[in-house]
Amino acid sequence: MAMSQERSACLGLWVLLLLGACIKEAVEGCSCHPAHPQQLFCGAEIVIRAKISGEKIVSPSNSSSPYMKMIQYEIKMIKMFKGFDKAKDIQYVYTPVFSSLCGVKLDSNNKAGYLLSGGMWSDGRITIGQCDLVESWDNLSLSQKKNLNYRYQMGCECRINTCYTVPCASTGENECLWTDWLLDNSLNGEQARQYACIRRSDTTCSWYRGGPPPEKDFLDMTDP
């Protein structure tokens, strides 16, 4: 009898801890590690351009928790950039209902559509979130749109190191230093919008821009 009560107490404590963790996550909000668009592209299983044609809220059949609810966006896929080996025709993408759990809100009135990246669940559903490459197509630069076709993929073996303070030195030949935060105090600066870090013929990695030179030079992060 004592053992049964002890097990019930442990189970009750576990449920309370789990519920507390969910509430804590919802209150604290979504937190994403800073990432260059190329890093988000390379880390995604699926990258597409699509328009939103409808939405509804769905929840798993085995759960009544509001934290498990998802928004099911019905989409019309315009182009696929990555994931040809995983999906042929994508009709829906899913995201958490709560923005605090990294859910994203998409507008069906956006005529140009969205760039969507995300992962694939074991049941084939595509999930997207705030920490993925999710952006209105009109907000992308011309260079970013071109880089989606092949340059980002060419640099997936390269490492992009985010510089927050000076000095910021490269740790290897297969690395590009991302200095937008230092130059513009923004993660959506010149390098994010105009450049891709690609592997060259000598196997080293460096920034590449297929257009006119930038208005300002990048800082030499090795200077004190």
mmCIF file with all atom_site columns, C-alpha atoms in Angstrom:
data_model
loop_
_atom_site.group_PDB
_atom_site.id
_atom_site.type_symbol
_atom_site.label_atom_id
_atom_site.label_alt_id
_atom_site.label_comp_id
_atom_site.label_asym_id
_atom_site.label_entity_id
_atom_site.label_seq_id
_atom_site.pdbx_PDB_ins_code
_atom_site.Cartn_x
_atom_site.Cartn_y
_atom_site.Cartn_z
_atom_site.occupancy
_atom_site.B_iso_or_equiv
_atom_site.pdbx_formal_charge
_atom_site.auth_seq_id
_atom_site.auth_comp_id
_atom_site.auth_asym_id
_atom_site.auth_atom_id
_atom_site.pdbx_PDB_model_num
ATOM 1   C CA . MET A 1 1   ? 0.000  0.000  0.000   1.00 0.00 ? 1   MET A CA 1
ATOM 2   C CA . ALA A 1 2   ? 2.828  2.340  0.899   1.00 0.00 ? 2   ALA A CA 1
ATOM 3   C CA . MET A 1 3   ? 4.603  1.456  -2.343  1.00 0.00 ? 3   MET A CA 1
ATOM 4   C CA . SER A 1 4   ? 1.439  2.207  -4.360  1.00 0.00 ? 4   SER A CA 1
ATOM 5   C CA . GLN A 1 5   ? 1.062  5.596  -2.686  1.00 0.00 ? 5   GLN A CA 1
ATOM 6   C CA . GLU A 1 6   ? 4.736  6.355  -3.355  1.00 0.00 ? 6   GLU A CA 1
ATOM 7   C CA . ARG A 1 7   ? 4.318  5.526  -7.061  1.00 0.00 ? 7   ARG A CA 1
ATOM 8   C CA . SER A 1 8   ? 1.178  7.688  -7.276  1.00 0.00 ? 8   SER A CA 1
ATOM 9   C CA . ALA A 1 9   ? 3.036  10.576 -5.642  1.00 0.00 ? 9   ALA A CA 1
ATOM 10  C CA . CYS A 1 10  ? 5.951  10.191 -8.076  1.00 0.00 ? 10  CYS A CA 1
ATOM 11  C CA . LEU A 1 11  ? 3.583  10.071 -11.066 1.00 0.00 ? 11  LEU A CA 1
ATOM 12  C CA . GLY A 1 12  ? 1.741  13.143 -9.808  1.00 0.00 ? 12  GLY A CA 1
ATOM 13  C CA . LEU A 1 13  ? 5.042  15.008 -9.369  1.00 0.00 ? 13  LEU A CA 1
ATOM 14  C CA . TRP A 1 14  ? 6.155  14.031 -12.887 1.00 0.00 ? 14  TRP A CA 1
ATOM 15  C CA . VAL A 1 15  ? 2.885  15.337 -14.388 1.00 0.00 ? 15  VAL A CA 1
ATOM 16  C CA . LEU A 1 16  ? 3.215  18.598 -12.483 1.00 0.00 ? 16  LEU A CA 1
ATOM 17  C CA . LEU A 1 17  ? 6.824  19.020 -13.639 1.00 0.00 ? 17  LEU A CA 1
ATOM 18  C CA . LEU A 1 18  ? 5.847  18.349 -17.268 1.00 0.00 ? 18  LEU A CA 1
ATOM 19  C CA . LEU A 1 19  ? 2.927  20.781 -17.117 1.00 0.00 ? 19  LEU A CA 1
ATOM 20  C CA . GLY A 1 20  ? 5.165  23.344 -15.421 1.00 0.00 ? 20  GLY A CA 1
ATOM 21  C CA . ALA A 1 21  ? 7.779  22.966 -18.155 1.00 0.00 ? 21  ALA A CA 1
ATOM 22  C CA . CYS A 1 22  ? 5.154  23.577 -20.851 1.00 0.00 ? 22  CYS A CA 1
ATOM 23  C CA . ILE A 1 23  ? 3.795  26.656 -19.087 1.00 0.00 ? 23  ILE A CA 1
ATOM 24  C CA . LYS A 1 24  ? 7.321  27.939 -18.433 1.00 0.00 ? 24  LYS A CA 1
ATOM 25  C CA . GLU A 1 25  ? 8.191  27.528 -22.126 1.00 0.00 ? 25  GLU A CA 1
ATOM 26  C CA . ALA A 1 26  ? 5.003  29.297 -23.204 1.00 0.00 ? 26  ALA A CA 1
ATOM 27  C CA . VAL A 1 27  ? 5.616  32.207 -20.818 1.00 0.00 ? 27  VAL A CA 1
ATOM 28  C CA . GLU A 1 28  ? 9.315  32.627 -21.581 1.00 0.00 ? 28  GLU A CA 1
ATOM 29  C CA . GLY A 1 29  ? 8.767  32.613 -25.339 1.00 0.00 ? 29  GLY A CA 1
ATOM 30  C CA . CYS A 1 30  ? 10.583 31.269 -28.374 1.00 0.00 ? 30  CYS A CA 1
ATOM 31  C CA . SER A 1 31  ? 14.365 31.571 -28.450 1.00 0.00 ? 31  SER A CA 1
ATOM 32  C CA . CYS A 1 32  ? 16.443 30.921 -31.590 1.00 0.00 ? 32  CYS A CA 1
ATOM 33  C CA . HIS A 1 33  ? 20.204 30.757 -32.007 1.00 0.00 ? 33  HIS A CA 1
ATOM 34  C CA . PRO A 1 34  ? 21.422 33.457 -34.458 1.00 0.00 ? 34  PRO A CA 1
ATOM 35  C CA . ALA A 1 35  ? 21.866 31.914 -37.891 1.00 0.00 ? 35  ALA A CA 1
ATOM 36  C CA . HIS A 1 36  ? 22.777 33.122 -41.377 1.00 0.00 ? 36  HIS A CA 1
ATOM 37  C CA . PRO A 1 37  ? 20.132 32.265 -44.030 1.00 0.00 ? 37  PRO A CA 1
ATOM 38  C CA . GLN A 1 38  ? 22.585 29.771 -45.530 1.00 0.00 ? 38  GLN A CA 1
ATOM 39  C CA . GLN A 1 39  ? 22.849 27.937 -42.203 1.00 0.00 ? 39  GLN A CA 1
ATOM 40  C CA . LEU A 1 40  ? 19.065 27.713 -41.982 1.00 0.00 ? 40  LEU A CA 1
ATOM 41  C CA . PHE A 1 41  ? 18.915 26.438 -45.568 1.00 0.00 ? 41  PHE A CA 1
ATOM 42  C CA . CYS A 1 42  ? 21.567 23.792 -44.961 1.00 0.00 ? 42  CYS A CA 1
ATOM 43  C CA . GLY A 1 43  ? 19.978 22.658 -41.699 1.00 0.00 ? 43  GLY A CA 1
ATOM 44  C CA . ALA A 1 44  ? 16.501 22.261 -43.201 1.00 0.00 ? 44  ALA A CA 1
ATOM 45  C CA . GLU A 1 45  ? 15.088 19.088 -44.717 1.00 0.00 ? 45  GLU A CA 1
ATOM 46  C CA . ILE A 1 46  ? 12.614 20.964 -46.916 1.00 0.00 ? 46  ILE A CA 1
ATOM 47  C CA . VAL A 1 47  ? 12.912 24.429 -48.514 1.00 0.00 ? 47  VAL A CA 1
ATOM 48  C CA . ILE A 1 48  ? 10.104 25.683 -50.769 1.00 0.00 ? 48  ILE A CA 1
ATOM 49  C CA . ARG A 1 49  ? 8.336  28.761 -52.043 1.00 0.00 ? 49  ARG A CA 1
ATOM 50  C CA . ALA A 1 50  ? 4.583  28.569 -51.528 1.00 0.00 ? 50  ALA A CA 1
ATOM 51  C CA . LYS A 1 51  ? 1.369  30.541 -51.228 1.00 0.00 ? 51  LYS A CA 1
ATOM 52  C CA . ILE A 1 52  ? -1.056 30.072 -48.359 1.00 0.00 ? 52  ILE A CA 1
ATOM 53  C CA . SER A 1 53  ? -4.559 29.020 -49.443 1.00 0.00 ? 53  SER A CA 1
ATOM 54  C CA . GLY A 1 54  ? -6.133 28.138 -46.093 1.00 0.00 ? 54  GLY A CA 1
ATOM 55  C CA . GLU A 1 55  ? -5.590 27.268 -42.456 1.00 0.00 ? 55  GLU A CA 1
ATOM 56  C CA . LYS A 1 56  ? -7.180 25.410 -39.556 1.00 0.00 ? 56  LYS A CA 1
ATOM 57  C CA . ILE A 1 57  ? -6.224 24.322 -36.064 1.00 0.00 ? 57  ILE A CA 1
ATOM 58  C CA . VAL A 1 58  ? -5.619 20.614 -35.520 1.00 0.00 ? 58  VAL A CA 1
ATOM 59  C CA . SER A 1 59  ? -4.523 18.574 -32.503 1.00 0.00 ? 59  SER A CA 1
ATOM 60  C CA . PRO A 1 60  ? -3.171 15.029 -32.034 1.00 0.00 ? 60  PRO A CA 1
ATOM 61  C CA . SER A 1 61  ? -5.891 12.456 -31.416 1.00 0.00 ? 61  SER A CA 1
ATOM 62  C CA . ASN A 1 62  ? -4.108 11.248 -28.268 1.00 0.00 ? 62  ASN A CA 1
ATOM 63  C CA . SER A 1 63  ? -3.780 14.642 -26.596 1.00 0.00 ? 63  SER A CA 1
ATOM 64  C CA . SER A 1 64  ? -6.148 17.346 -25.373 1.00 0.00 ? 64  SER A CA 1
ATOM 65  C CA . SER A 1 65  ? -3.391 19.726 -24.262 1.00 0.00 ? 65  SER A CA 1
ATOM 66  C CA . PRO A 1 66  ? -3.635 23.187 -25.879 1.00 0.00 ? 66  PRO A CA 1
ATOM 67  C CA . TYR A 1 67  ? 0.162  23.189 -26.156 1.00 0.00 ? 67  TYR A CA 1
ATOM 68  C CA . MET A 1 68  ? -0.004 20.289 -28.616 1.00 0.00 ? 68  MET A CA 1
ATOM 69  C CA . LYS A 1 69  ? -2.324 22.082 -31.041 1.00 0.00 ? 69  LYS A CA 1
ATOM 70  C CA . MET A 1 70  ? -0.932 22.972 -34.446 1.00 0.00 ? 70  MET A CA 1
ATOM 71  C CA . ILE A 1 71  ? -1.937 25.317 -37.239 1.00 0.00 ? 71  ILE A CA 1
ATOM 72  C CA . GLN A 1 72  ? -2.319 23.372 -40.466 1.00 0.00 ? 72  GLN A CA 1
ATOM 73  C CA . TYR A 1 73  ? -1.608 25.682 -43.387 1.00 0.00 ? 73  TYR A CA 1
ATOM 74  C CA . GLU A 1 74  ? -2.892 24.549 -46.751 1.00 0.00 ? 74  GLU A CA 1
ATOM 75  C CA . ILE A 1 75  ? -0.378 25.664 -49.360 1.00 0.00 ? 75  ILE A CA 1
ATOM 76  C CA . LYS A 1 76  ? 0.133  25.847 -53.091 1.00 0.00 ? 76  LYS A CA 1
ATOM 77  C CA . MET A 1 77  ? 3.769  25.045 -53.773 1.00 0.00 ? 77  MET A CA 1
ATOM 78  C CA . ILE A 1 78  ? 5.419  27.266 -56.376 1.00 0.00 ? 78  ILE A CA 1
ATOM 79  C CA . LYS A 1 79  ? 8.961  25.907 -56.319 1.00 0.00 ? 79  LYS A CA 1
ATOM 80  C CA . MET A 1 80  ? 11.074 23.460 -54.348 1.00 0.00 ? 80  MET A CA 1
ATOM 81  C CA . PHE A 1 81  ? 14.692 24.339 -53.531 1.00 0.00 ? 81  PHE A CA 1
ATOM 82  C CA . LYS A 1 82  ? 15.565 21.440 -51.239 1.00 0.00 ? 82  LYS A CA 1
ATOM 83  C CA . GLY A 1 83  ? 13.956 18.146 -50.290 1.00 0.00 ? 83  GLY A CA 1
ATOM 84  C CA . PHE A 1 84  ? 13.405 16.549 -53.698 1.00 0.00 ? 84  PHE A CA 1
ATOM 85  C CA . ASP A 1 85  ? 14.312 13.166 -52.205 1.00 0.00 ? 85  ASP A CA 1
ATOM 86  C CA . LYS A 1 86  ? 11.833 13.537 -49.335 1.00 0.00 ? 86  LYS A CA 1
ATOM 87  C CA . ALA A 1 87  ? 8.638  14.973 -50.821 1.00 0.00 ? 87  ALA A CA 1
ATOM 88  C CA . LYS A 1 88  ? 7.208  15.473 -54.290 1.00 0.00 ? 88  LYS A CA 1
ATOM 89  C CA . ASP A 1 89  ? 4.059  17.453 -53.677 1.00 0.00 ? 89  ASP A CA 1
ATOM 90  C CA . ILE A 1 90  ? 3.499  19.285 -50.404 1.00 0.00 ? 90  ILE A CA 1
ATOM 91  C CA . GLN A 1 91  ? -0.073 20.331 -49.625 1.00 0.00 ? 91  GLN A CA 1
ATOM 92  C CA . TYR A 1 92  ? 0.208  21.245 -45.930 1.00 0.00 ? 92  TYR A CA 1
ATOM 93  C CA . VAL A 1 93  ? 2.734  22.605 -43.451 1.00 0.00 ? 93  VAL A CA 1
ATOM 94  C CA . TYR A 1 94  ? 2.312  22.656 -39.672 1.00 0.00 ? 94  TYR A CA 1
ATOM 95  C CA . THR A 1 95  ? 3.402  25.064 -36.953 1.00 0.00 ? 95  THR A CA 1
ATOM 96  C CA . PRO A 1 96  ? 2.598  25.419 -33.219 1.00 0.00 ? 96  PRO A CA 1
ATOM 97  C CA . VAL A 1 97  ? -0.456 27.538 -32.423 1.00 0.00 ? 97  VAL A CA 1
ATOM 98  C CA . PHE A 1 98  ? 1.453  29.565 -29.850 1.00 0.00 ? 98  PHE A CA 1
ATOM 99  C CA . SER A 1 99  ? 4.160  31.984 -31.009 1.00 0.00 ? 99  SER A CA 1
ATOM 100 C CA . SER A 1 100 ? 5.802  31.409 -27.629 1.00 0.00 ? 100 SER A CA 1
ATOM 101 C CA . LEU A 1 101 ? 6.399  27.835 -28.810 1.00 0.00 ? 101 LEU A CA 1
ATOM 102 C CA . CYS A 1 102 ? 7.960  29.177 -32.033 1.00 0.00 ? 102 CYS A CA 1
ATOM 103 C CA . GLY A 1 103 ? 4.785  29.042 -34.113 1.00 0.00 ? 103 GLY A CA 1
ATOM 104 C CA . VAL A 1 104 ? 4.606  31.344 -37.142 1.00 0.00 ? 104 VAL A CA 1
ATOM 105 C CA . LYS A 1 105 ? 1.654  33.311 -38.515 1.00 0.00 ? 105 LYS A CA 1
ATOM 106 C CA . LEU A 1 106 ? 1.251  33.316 -42.305 1.00 0.00 ? 106 LEU A CA 1
ATOM 107 C CA . ASP A 1 107 ? -1.138 35.437 -44.365 1.00 0.00 ? 107 ASP A CA 1
ATOM 108 C CA . SER A 1 108 ? -3.170 33.994 -47.219 1.00 0.00 ? 108 SER A CA 1
ATOM 109 C CA . ASN A 1 109 ? -3.409 37.498 -48.703 1.00 0.00 ? 109 ASN A CA 1
ATOM 110 C CA . ASN A 1 110 ? 0.333  37.531 -49.380 1.00 0.00 ? 110 ASN A CA 1
ATOM 111 C CA . LYS A 1 111 ? 0.226  37.284 -53.179 1.00 0.00 ? 111 LYS A CA 1
ATOM 112 C CA . ALA A 1 112 ? 3.958  36.671 -53.632 1.00 0.00 ? 112 ALA A CA 1
ATOM 113 C CA . GLY A 1 113 ? 3.941  33.843 -51.113 1.00 0.00 ? 113 GLY A CA 1
ATOM 114 C CA . TYR A 1 114 ? 6.569  32.778 -48.624 1.00 0.00 ? 114 TYR A CA 1
ATOM 115 C CA . LEU A 1 115 ? 9.919  31.099 -48.464 1.00 0.00 ? 115 LEU A CA 1
ATOM 116 C CA . LEU A 1 116 ? 9.358  28.165 -46.099 1.00 0.00 ? 116 LEU A CA 1
ATOM 117 C CA . SER A 1 117 ? 11.921 25.799 -44.618 1.00 0.00 ? 117 SER A CA 1
ATOM 118 C CA . GLY A 1 118 ? 11.503 23.151 -41.989 1.00 0.00 ? 118 GLY A CA 1
ATOM 119 C CA . GLY A 1 119 ? 11.711 19.535 -41.020 1.00 0.00 ? 119 GLY A CA 1
ATOM 120 C CA . MET A 1 120 ? 9.734  16.401 -41.713 1.00 0.00 ? 120 MET A CA 1
ATOM 121 C CA . TRP A 1 121 ? 8.099  14.216 -39.074 1.00 0.00 ? 121 TRP A CA 1
ATOM 122 C CA . SER A 1 122 ? 8.129  10.448 -39.343 1.00 0.00 ? 122 SER A CA 1
ATOM 123 C CA . ASP A 1 123 ? 4.539  10.551 -40.614 1.00 0.00 ? 123 ASP A CA 1
ATOM 124 C CA . GLY A 1 124 ? 5.566  12.839 -43.502 1.00 0.00 ? 124 GLY A CA 1
ATOM 125 C CA . ARG A 1 125 ? 4.192  16.109 -42.107 1.00 0.00 ? 125 ARG A CA 1
ATOM 126 C CA . ILE A 1 126 ? 6.285  19.230 -42.726 1.00 0.00 ? 126 ILE A CA 1
ATOM 127 C CA . THR A 1 127 ? 6.804  21.483 -39.694 1.00 0.00 ? 127 THR A CA 1
ATOM 128 C CA . ILE A 1 128 ? 7.953  25.105 -39.724 1.00 0.00 ? 128 ILE A CA 1
ATOM 129 C CA . GLY A 1 129 ? 8.777  27.550 -36.947 1.00 0.00 ? 129 GLY A CA 1
ATOM 130 C CA . GLN A 1 130 ? 10.358 30.862 -36.038 1.00 0.00 ? 130 GLN A CA 1
ATOM 131 C CA . CYS A 1 131 ? 13.811 29.276 -35.912 1.00 0.00 ? 131 CYS A CA 1
ATOM 132 C CA . ASP A 1 132 ? 13.505 28.140 -39.533 1.00 0.00 ? 132 ASP A CA 1
ATOM 133 C CA . LEU A 1 133 ? 13.981 30.118 -42.734 1.00 0.00 ? 133 LEU A CA 1
ATOM 134 C CA . VAL A 1 134 ? 10.457 31.518 -43.003 1.00 0.00 ? 134 VAL A CA 1
ATOM 135 C CA . GLU A 1 135 ? 10.145 34.839 -44.820 1.00 0.00 ? 135 GLU A CA 1
ATOM 136 C CA . SER A 1 136 ? 7.799  36.696 -47.113 1.00 0.00 ? 136 SER A CA 1
ATOM 137 C CA . TRP A 1 137 ? 9.133  36.228 -50.643 1.00 0.00 ? 137 TRP A CA 1
ATOM 138 C CA . ASP A 1 138 ? 9.014  39.970 -51.304 1.00 0.00 ? 138 ASP A CA 1
ATOM 139 C CA . ASN A 1 139 ? 11.299 40.616 -48.327 1.00 0.00 ? 139 ASN A CA 1
ATOM 140 C CA . LEU A 1 140 ? 14.140 38.559 -49.792 1.00 0.00 ? 140 LEU A CA 1
ATOM 141 C CA . SER A 1 141 ? 16.931 40.279 -51.699 1.00 0.00 ? 141 SER A CA 1
ATOM 142 C CA . LEU A 1 142 ? 17.668 39.334 -55.302 1.00 0.00 ? 142 LEU A CA 1
ATOM 143 C CA . SER A 1 143 ? 20.923 37.702 -54.160 1.00 0.00 ? 143 SER A CA 1
ATOM 144 C CA . GLN A 1 144 ? 19.105 35.580 -51.587 1.00 0.00 ? 144 GLN A CA 1
ATOM 145 C CA . LYS A 1 145 ? 16.650 34.361 -54.220 1.00 0.00 ? 145 LYS A CA 1
ATOM 146 C CA . LYS A 1 146 ? 19.548 33.390 -56.501 1.00 0.00 ? 146 LYS A CA 1
ATOM 147 C CA . ASN A 1 147 ? 21.484 31.744 -53.670 1.00 0.00 ? 147 ASN A CA 1
ATOM 148 C CA . LEU A 1 148 ? 18.524 29.458 -52.950 1.00 0.00 ? 148 LEU A CA 1
ATOM 149 C CA . ASN A 1 149 ? 18.978 27.792 -56.330 1.00 0.00 ? 149 ASN A CA 1
ATOM 150 C CA . TYR A 1 150 ? 22.472 26.403 -55.772 1.00 0.00 ? 150 TYR A CA 1
ATOM 151 C CA . ARG A 1 151 ? 24.966 28.658 -53.929 1.00 0.00 ? 151 ARG A CA 1
ATOM 152 C CA . TYR A 1 152 ? 23.695 27.947 -50.436 1.00 0.00 ? 152 TYR A CA 1
ATOM 153 C CA . GLN A 1 153 ? 23.846 24.235 -51.186 1.00 0.00 ? 153 GLN A CA 1
ATOM 154 C CA . MET A 1 154 ? 27.411 24.617 -52.490 1.00 0.00 ? 154 MET A CA 1
ATOM 155 C CA . GLY A 1 155 ? 28.438 25.970 -49.094 1.00 0.00 ? 155 GLY A CA 1
ATOM 156 C CA . CYS A 1 156 ? 26.757 23.491 -46.782 1.00 0.00 ? 156 CYS A CA 1
ATOM 157 C CA . GLU A 1 157 ? 30.130 21.947 -45.941 1.00 0.00 ? 157 GLU A CA 1
ATOM 158 C CA . CYS A 1 158 ? 31.455 25.368 -44.921 1.00 0.00 ? 158 CYS A CA 1
ATOM 159 C CA . ARG A 1 159 ? 31.118 26.736 -41.398 1.00 0.00 ? 159 ARG A CA 1
ATOM 160 C CA . ILE A 1 160 ? 29.759 30.223 -40.710 1.00 0.00 ? 160 ILE A CA 1
ATOM 161 C CA . ASN A 1 161 ? 31.026 31.737 -37.467 1.00 0.00 ? 161 ASN A CA 1
ATOM 162 C CA . THR A 1 162 ? 29.007 34.625 -36.010 1.00 0.00 ? 162 THR A CA 1
ATOM 163 C CA . CYS A 1 163 ? 31.149 37.500 -34.701 1.00 0.00 ? 163 CYS A CA 1
ATOM 164 C CA . TYR A 1 164 ? 29.761 39.359 -31.698 1.00 0.00 ? 164 TYR A CA 1
ATOM 165 C CA . THR A 1 165 ? 32.905 41.058 -30.398 1.00 0.00 ? 165 THR A CA 1
ATOM 166 C CA . VAL A 1 166 ? 36.381 42.082 -31.554 1.00 0.00 ? 166 VAL A CA 1
ATOM 167 C CA . PRO A 1 167 ? 38.711 40.288 -31.975 1.00 0.00 ? 167 PRO A CA 1
ATOM 168 C CA . CYS A 1 168 ? 36.947 37.556 -33.960 1.00 0.00 ? 168 CYS A CA 1
ATOM 169 C CA . ALA A 1 169 ? 39.373 35.298 -35.775 1.00 0.00 ? 169 ALA A CA 1
ATOM 170 C CA . SER A 1 170 ? 38.810 32.406 -38.137 1.00 0.00 ? 170 SER A CA 1
ATOM 171 C CA . THR A 1 171 ? 39.549 28.982 -36.722 1.00 0.00 ? 171 THR A CA 1
ATOM 172 C CA . GLY A 1 172 ? 39.990 27.187 -40.042 1.00 0.00 ? 172 GLY A CA 1
ATOM 173 C CA . GLU A 1 173 ? 40.058 27.426 -43.827 1.00 0.00 ? 173 GLU A CA 1
ATOM 174 C CA . ASN A 1 174 ? 36.551 26.003 -44.124 1.00 0.00 ? 174 ASN A CA 1
ATOM 175 C CA . GLU A 1 175 ? 35.026 28.952 -42.262 1.00 0.00 ? 175 GLU A CA 1
ATOM 176 C CA . CYS A 1 176 ? 33.482 32.340 -43.084 1.00 0.00 ? 176 CYS A CA 1
ATOM 177 C CA . LEU A 1 177 ? 33.219 35.091 -40.462 1.00 0.00 ? 177 LEU A CA 1
ATOM 178 C CA . TRP A 1 178 ? 29.738 36.623 -40.250 1.00 0.00 ? 178 TRP A CA 1
ATOM 179 C CA . THR A 1 179 ? 30.149 40.242 -39.129 1.00 0.00 ? 179 THR A CA 1
ATOM 180 C CA . ASP A 1 180 ? 26.689 41.755 -39.637 1.00 0.00 ? 180 ASP A CA 1
ATOM 181 C CA . TRP A 1 181 ? 26.087 42.089 -35.898 1.00 0.00 ? 181 TRP A CA 1
ATOM 182 C CA . LEU A 1 182 ? 29.280 44.106 -35.453 1.00 0.00 ? 182 LEU A CA 1
ATOM 183 C CA . LEU A 1 183 ? 28.793 46.321 -38.510 1.00 0.00 ? 183 LEU A CA 1
ATOM 184 C CA . ASP A 1 184 ? 25.042 46.892 -38.467 1.00 0.00 ? 184 ASP A CA 1
ATOM 185 C CA . ASN A 1 185 ? 23.950 45.665 -35.033 1.00 0.00 ? 185 ASN A CA 1
ATOM 186 C CA . SER A 1 186 ? 21.629 43.412 -37.015 1.00 0.00 ? 186 SER A CA 1
ATOM 187 C CA . LEU A 1 187 ? 21.434 39.806 -38.152 1.00 0.00 ? 187 LEU A CA 1
ATOM 188 C CA . ASN A 1 188 ? 19.893 40.920 -41.451 1.00 0.00 ? 188 ASN A CA 1
ATOM 189 C CA . GLY A 1 189 ? 22.799 42.981 -42.770 1.00 0.00 ? 189 GLY A CA 1
ATOM 190 C CA . GLU A 1 190 ? 24.947 42.944 -45.900 1.00 0.00 ? 190 GLU A CA 1
ATOM 191 C CA . GLN A 1 191 ? 26.360 39.445 -45.537 1.00 0.00 ? 191 GLN A CA 1
ATOM 192 C CA . ALA A 1 192 ? 22.976 37.909 -44.688 1.00 0.00 ? 192 ALA A CA 1
ATOM 193 C CA . ARG A 1 193 ? 21.183 39.590 -47.589 1.00 0.00 ? 193 ARG A CA 1
ATOM 194 C CA . GLN A 1 194 ? 23.858 39.547 -50.300 1.00 0.00 ? 194 GLN A CA 1
ATOM 195 C CA . TYR A 1 195 ? 26.423 36.795 -49.648 1.00 0.00 ? 195 TYR A CA 1
ATOM 196 C CA . ALA A 1 196 ? 26.854 33.050 -49.578 1.00 0.00 ? 196 ALA A CA 1
ATOM 197 C CA . CYS A 1 197 ? 29.770 31.210 -47.989 1.00 0.00 ? 197 CYS A CA 1
ATOM 198 C CA . ILE A 1 198 ? 30.911 28.674 -50.589 1.00 0.00 ? 198 ILE A CA 1
ATOM 199 C CA . ARG A 1 199 ? 33.742 26.203 -50.990 1.00 0.00 ? 199 ARG A CA 1
ATOM 200 C CA . ARG A 1 200 ? 36.302 27.217 -53.597 1.00 0.00 ? 200 ARG A CA 1
ATOM 201 C CA . SER A 1 201 ? 38.304 24.987 -55.901 1.00 0.00 ? 201 SER A CA 1
ATOM 202 C CA . ASP A 1 202 ? 41.207 24.956 -53.403 1.00 0.00 ? 202 ASP A CA 1
ATOM 203 C CA . THR A 1 203 ? 38.754 23.553 -50.780 1.00 0.00 ? 203 THR A CA 1
ATOM 204 C CA . THR A 1 204 ? 38.799 26.749 -48.674 1.00 0.00 ? 204 THR A CA 1
ATOM 205 C CA . CYS A 1 205 ? 35.599 28.638 -47.938 1.00 0.00 ? 205 CYS A CA 1
ATOM 206 C CA . SER A 1 206 ? 34.939 32.326 -48.550 1.00 0.00 ? 206 SER A CA 1
ATOM 207 C CA . TRP A 1 207 ? 32.087 34.782 -49.019 1.00 0.00 ? 207 TRP A CA 1
ATOM 208 C CA . TYR A 1 208 ? 30.729 35.110 -52.552 1.00 0.00 ? 208 TYR A CA 1
ATOM 209 C CA . ARG A 1 209 ? 28.514 37.794 -54.019 1.00 0.00 ? 209 ARG A CA 1
ATOM 210 C CA . GLY A 1 210 ? 27.341 37.531 -57.602 1.00 0.00 ? 210 GLY A CA 1
ATOM 211 C CA . GLY A 1 211 ? 26.653 41.250 -58.066 1.00 0.00 ? 211 GLY A CA 1
ATOM 212 C CA . PRO A 1 212 ? 28.120 44.743 -57.632 1.00 0.00 ? 212 PRO A CA 1
ATOM 213 C CA . PRO A 1 213 ? 30.588 45.330 -54.746 1.00 0.00 ? 213 PRO A CA 1
ATOM 214 C CA . PRO A 1 214 ? 29.165 46.257 -51.329 1.00 0.00 ? 214 PRO A CA 1
ATOM 215 C CA . GLU A 1 215 ? 28.901 49.868 -50.225 1.00 0.00 ? 215 GLU A CA 1
ATOM 216 C CA . LYS A 1 216 ? 31.261 49.221 -47.310 1.00 0.00 ? 216 LYS A CA 1
ATOM 217 C CA . ASP A 1 217 ? 34.065 46.793 -46.620 1.00 0.00 ? 217 ASP A CA 1
ATOM 218 C CA . PHE A 1 218 ? 33.881 44.117 -43.964 1.00 0.00 ? 218 PHE A CA 1
ATOM 219 C CA . LEU A 1 219 ? 35.926 44.699 -40.821 1.00 0.00 ? 219 LEU A CA 1
ATOM 220 C CA . ASP A 1 220 ? 39.096 42.724 -40.264 1.00 0.00 ? 220 ASP A CA 1
ATOM 221 C CA . MET A 1 221 ? 38.028 40.909 -37.117 1.00 0.00 ? 221 MET A CA 1
ATOM 222 C CA . THR A 1 222 ? 41.594 39.943 -36.229 1.00 0.00 ? 222 THR A CA 1
ATOM 223 C CA . ASP A 1 223 ? 42.437 43.552 -35.348 1.00 0.00 ? 223 ASP A CA 1
ATOM 224 C CA . PRO A 1 224 ? 42.457 44.333 -31.618 1.00 0.00 ? 224 PRO A CA 1
#
